[in-house]
Coordinates of C-alpha atoms and ligand atoms in Angstrom, one line a residue:
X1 CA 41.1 40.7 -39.1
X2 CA 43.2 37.8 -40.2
X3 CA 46.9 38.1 -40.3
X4 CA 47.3 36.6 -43.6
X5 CA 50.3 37.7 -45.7
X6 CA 49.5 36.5 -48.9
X7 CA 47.6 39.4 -50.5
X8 CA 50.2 42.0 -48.7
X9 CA 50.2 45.0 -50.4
X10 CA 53.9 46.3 -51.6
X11 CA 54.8 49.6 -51.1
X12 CA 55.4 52.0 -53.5
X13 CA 57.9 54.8 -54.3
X14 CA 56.8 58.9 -53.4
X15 CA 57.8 60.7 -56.2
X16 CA 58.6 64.6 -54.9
X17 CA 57.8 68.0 -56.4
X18 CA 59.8 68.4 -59.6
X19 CA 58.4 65.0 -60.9
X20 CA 55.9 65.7 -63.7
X21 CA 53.4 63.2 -62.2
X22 CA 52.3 65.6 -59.8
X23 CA 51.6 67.8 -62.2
X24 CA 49.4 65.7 -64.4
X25 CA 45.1 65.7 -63.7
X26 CA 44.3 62.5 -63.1
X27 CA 41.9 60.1 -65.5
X28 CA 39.1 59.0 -64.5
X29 CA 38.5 55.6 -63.0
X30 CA 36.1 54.3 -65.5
X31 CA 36.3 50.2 -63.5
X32 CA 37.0 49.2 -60.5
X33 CA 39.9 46.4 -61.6
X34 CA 41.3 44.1 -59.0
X35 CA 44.4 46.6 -60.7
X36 CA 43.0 49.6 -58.8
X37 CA 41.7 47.9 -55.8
X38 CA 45.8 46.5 -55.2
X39 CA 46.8 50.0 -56.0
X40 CA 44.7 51.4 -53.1
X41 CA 45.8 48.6 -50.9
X42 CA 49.5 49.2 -52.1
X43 CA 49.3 53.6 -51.9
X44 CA 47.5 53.0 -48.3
X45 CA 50.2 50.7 -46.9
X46 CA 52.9 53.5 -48.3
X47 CA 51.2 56.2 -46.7
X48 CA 51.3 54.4 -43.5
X49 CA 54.9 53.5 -43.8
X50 CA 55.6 57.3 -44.5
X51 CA 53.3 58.5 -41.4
X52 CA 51.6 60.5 -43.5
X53 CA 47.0 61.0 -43.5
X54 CA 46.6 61.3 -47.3
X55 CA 48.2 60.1 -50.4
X56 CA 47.1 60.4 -53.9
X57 CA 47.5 58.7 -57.3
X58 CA 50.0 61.4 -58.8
X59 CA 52.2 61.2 -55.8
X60 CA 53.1 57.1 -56.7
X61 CA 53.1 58.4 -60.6
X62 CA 50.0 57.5 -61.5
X63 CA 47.7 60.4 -63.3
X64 CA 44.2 58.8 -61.7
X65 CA 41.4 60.2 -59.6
X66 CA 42.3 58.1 -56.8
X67 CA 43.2 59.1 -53.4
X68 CA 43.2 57.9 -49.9
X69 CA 42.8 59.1 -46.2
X70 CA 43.5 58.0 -43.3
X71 CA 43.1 60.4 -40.0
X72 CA 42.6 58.0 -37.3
X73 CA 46.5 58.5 -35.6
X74 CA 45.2 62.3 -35.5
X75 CA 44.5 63.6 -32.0
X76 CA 46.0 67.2 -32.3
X77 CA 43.4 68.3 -34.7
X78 CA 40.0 68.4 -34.7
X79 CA 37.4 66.8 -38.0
X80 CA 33.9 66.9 -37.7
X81 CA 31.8 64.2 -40.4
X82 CA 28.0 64.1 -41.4
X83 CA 27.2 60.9 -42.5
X84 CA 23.6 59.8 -43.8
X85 CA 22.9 63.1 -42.0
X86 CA 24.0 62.3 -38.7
X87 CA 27.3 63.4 -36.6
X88 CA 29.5 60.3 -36.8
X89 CA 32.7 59.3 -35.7
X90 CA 35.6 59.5 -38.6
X91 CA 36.6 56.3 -38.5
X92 CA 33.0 55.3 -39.2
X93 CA 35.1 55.9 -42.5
X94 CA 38.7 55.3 -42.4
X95 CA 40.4 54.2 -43.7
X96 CA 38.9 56.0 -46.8
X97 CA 39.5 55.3 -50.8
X98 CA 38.2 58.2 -52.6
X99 CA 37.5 57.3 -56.6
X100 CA 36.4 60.0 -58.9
X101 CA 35.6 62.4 -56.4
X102 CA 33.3 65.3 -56.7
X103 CA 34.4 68.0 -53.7
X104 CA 32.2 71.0 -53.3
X105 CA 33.9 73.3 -50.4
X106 CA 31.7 75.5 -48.4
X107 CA 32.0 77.6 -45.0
X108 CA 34.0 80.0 -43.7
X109 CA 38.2 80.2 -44.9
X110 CA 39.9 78.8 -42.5
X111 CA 44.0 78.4 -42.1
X112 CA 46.2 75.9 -41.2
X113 CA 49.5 74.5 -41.7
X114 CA 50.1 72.0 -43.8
X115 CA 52.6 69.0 -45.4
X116 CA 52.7 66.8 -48.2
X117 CA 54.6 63.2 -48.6
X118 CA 56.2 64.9 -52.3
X119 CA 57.6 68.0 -50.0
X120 CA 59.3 66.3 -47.4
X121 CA 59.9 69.2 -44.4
X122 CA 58.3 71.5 -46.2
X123 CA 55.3 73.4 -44.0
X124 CA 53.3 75.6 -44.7
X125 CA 49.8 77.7 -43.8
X126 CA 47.2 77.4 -46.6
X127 CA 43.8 78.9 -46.5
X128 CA 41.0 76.8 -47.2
X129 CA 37.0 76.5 -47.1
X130 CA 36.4 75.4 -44.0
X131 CA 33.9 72.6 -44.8
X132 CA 33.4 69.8 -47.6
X133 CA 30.8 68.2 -49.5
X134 CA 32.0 64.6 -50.8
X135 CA 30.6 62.5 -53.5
X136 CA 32.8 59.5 -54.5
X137 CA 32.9 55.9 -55.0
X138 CA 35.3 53.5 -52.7
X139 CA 37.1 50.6 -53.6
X140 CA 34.6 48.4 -53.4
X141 CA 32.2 50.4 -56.2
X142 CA 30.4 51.8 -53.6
X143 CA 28.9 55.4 -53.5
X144 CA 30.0 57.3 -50.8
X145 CA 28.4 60.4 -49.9
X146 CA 29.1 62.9 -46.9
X147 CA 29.9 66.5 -45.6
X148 CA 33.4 67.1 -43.1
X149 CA 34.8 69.8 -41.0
X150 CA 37.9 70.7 -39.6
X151 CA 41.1 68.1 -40.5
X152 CA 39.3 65.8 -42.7
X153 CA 37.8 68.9 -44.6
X154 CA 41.2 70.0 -44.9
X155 CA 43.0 66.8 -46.2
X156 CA 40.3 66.0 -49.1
X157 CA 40.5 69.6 -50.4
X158 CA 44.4 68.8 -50.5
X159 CA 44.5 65.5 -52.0
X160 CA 41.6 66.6 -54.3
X161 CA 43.9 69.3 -55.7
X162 CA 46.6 66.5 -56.2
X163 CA 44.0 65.1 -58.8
X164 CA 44.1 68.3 -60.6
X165 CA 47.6 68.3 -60.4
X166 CA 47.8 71.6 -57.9
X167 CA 50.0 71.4 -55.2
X168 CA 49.8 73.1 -52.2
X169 CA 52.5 75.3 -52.6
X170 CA 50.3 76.9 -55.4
X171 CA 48.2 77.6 -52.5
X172 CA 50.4 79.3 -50.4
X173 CA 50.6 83.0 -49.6
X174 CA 53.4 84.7 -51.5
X175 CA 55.3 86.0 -48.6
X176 CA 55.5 82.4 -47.0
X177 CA 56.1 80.7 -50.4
X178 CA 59.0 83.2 -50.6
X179 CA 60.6 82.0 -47.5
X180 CA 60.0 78.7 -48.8
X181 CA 62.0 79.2 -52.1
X182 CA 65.5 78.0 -51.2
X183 CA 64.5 74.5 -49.9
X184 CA 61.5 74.7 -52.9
X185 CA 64.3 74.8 -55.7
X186 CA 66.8 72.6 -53.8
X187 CA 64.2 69.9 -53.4
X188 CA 62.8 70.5 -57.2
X189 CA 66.5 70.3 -58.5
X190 CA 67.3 67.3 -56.7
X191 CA 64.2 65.2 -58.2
X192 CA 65.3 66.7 -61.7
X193 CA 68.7 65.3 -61.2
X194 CA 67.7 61.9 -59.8
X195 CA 65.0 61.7 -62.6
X196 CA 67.9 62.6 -65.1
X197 CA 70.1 59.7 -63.7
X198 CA 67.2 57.3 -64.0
X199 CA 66.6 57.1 -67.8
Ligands
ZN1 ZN1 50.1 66.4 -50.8

């Protein structure tokens, strides 16, 4: 594609756990504005520049049904996708802008560590359905509509509960959440401060 600069998306700023954003369901996208298609543009490009695979809405302070995905750097871990019925590649669909998703997990629970751009070194294994049943619309106001495995499965489910502002930490088993509680509060008490300093 062209290597114009002109439309360059600008990044934006991850706000971390202990900012009330993330906290916040998102609204509905009721139009796609040339607003939300530069905010997809702009939250992709900052979750590249972070290294992470999925970023949503609350997590640049914005309380929207809008996430996106992007899985293709992933080797380590597996994703299966059924597209239009038939076993497809994932970046048949990457990178992937998810407006007003409906998810609908299925299959067996499966666990696996996990991250999250608002919980920087934080890990931690969550238990999840297995599988996934998407319906959403992409940036372009098209209807999207397919069912994932593995990774991918994984990742929607996450950034899906972002939209509902539940984090995955809400997720976690109480014995590793415990273990996690020092660097939980530290992190927590240092957005509260930095948000104080701010206004
Ligand atoms: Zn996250």
């Amino acid at each position: 594609m062209s290597q114009t600069t002109q439309n360059e998306p600008e990044k934006l700023e991850i706000v971390k756990y202990g900012h009330p954003a993330l906290r916040q369901k998102g609204a509905r996208v009721e139009k796609i504005t040339p607003e939300i298609q530069a905010l997809a543009a702009a939250m992709l490009e900052t979750m590249r520049a972070n290294k992470g695979i999925g970023l949503a809405a609350q997590q640049v302070g914005r309380a929207l049904q809008l996430t996106v995905l992007d899985l293709r750097g992933v080797t380590d871990r597996p994703s299966t996708l059924k597209l239009d019925g038939q076993e497809s590649d994932i970046a048949a669909i990457m990178p992937l802008v998810l407006i007003n998703p409906e998810i609908k997990p299925s299959g067996e629970p499966a666990t696996a560590p996990e991250g999250c751009l608002s919980f920087p070194e934080i890990y931690g294994d969550i238990e999840r359905p297995s599988m996934a049943d998407v319906r959403a619309t992409n940036e372009k106001g098209q209807a999207l509509q397919f069912s994932c495995g593995g990774l991918l499965a994984r990742v929607i489910q996450h950034e899906n509960d972002h939209l509902n502002g539940i984090l995955f930490i809400d997720r976690m088993k109480r014995d590793i959440k415990a273990e996690l509680k020092p660097k939980l509060e530290e992190l927590h008490a240092a957005t509260k401060a930095a948000l104080k300093l701010k206004k």
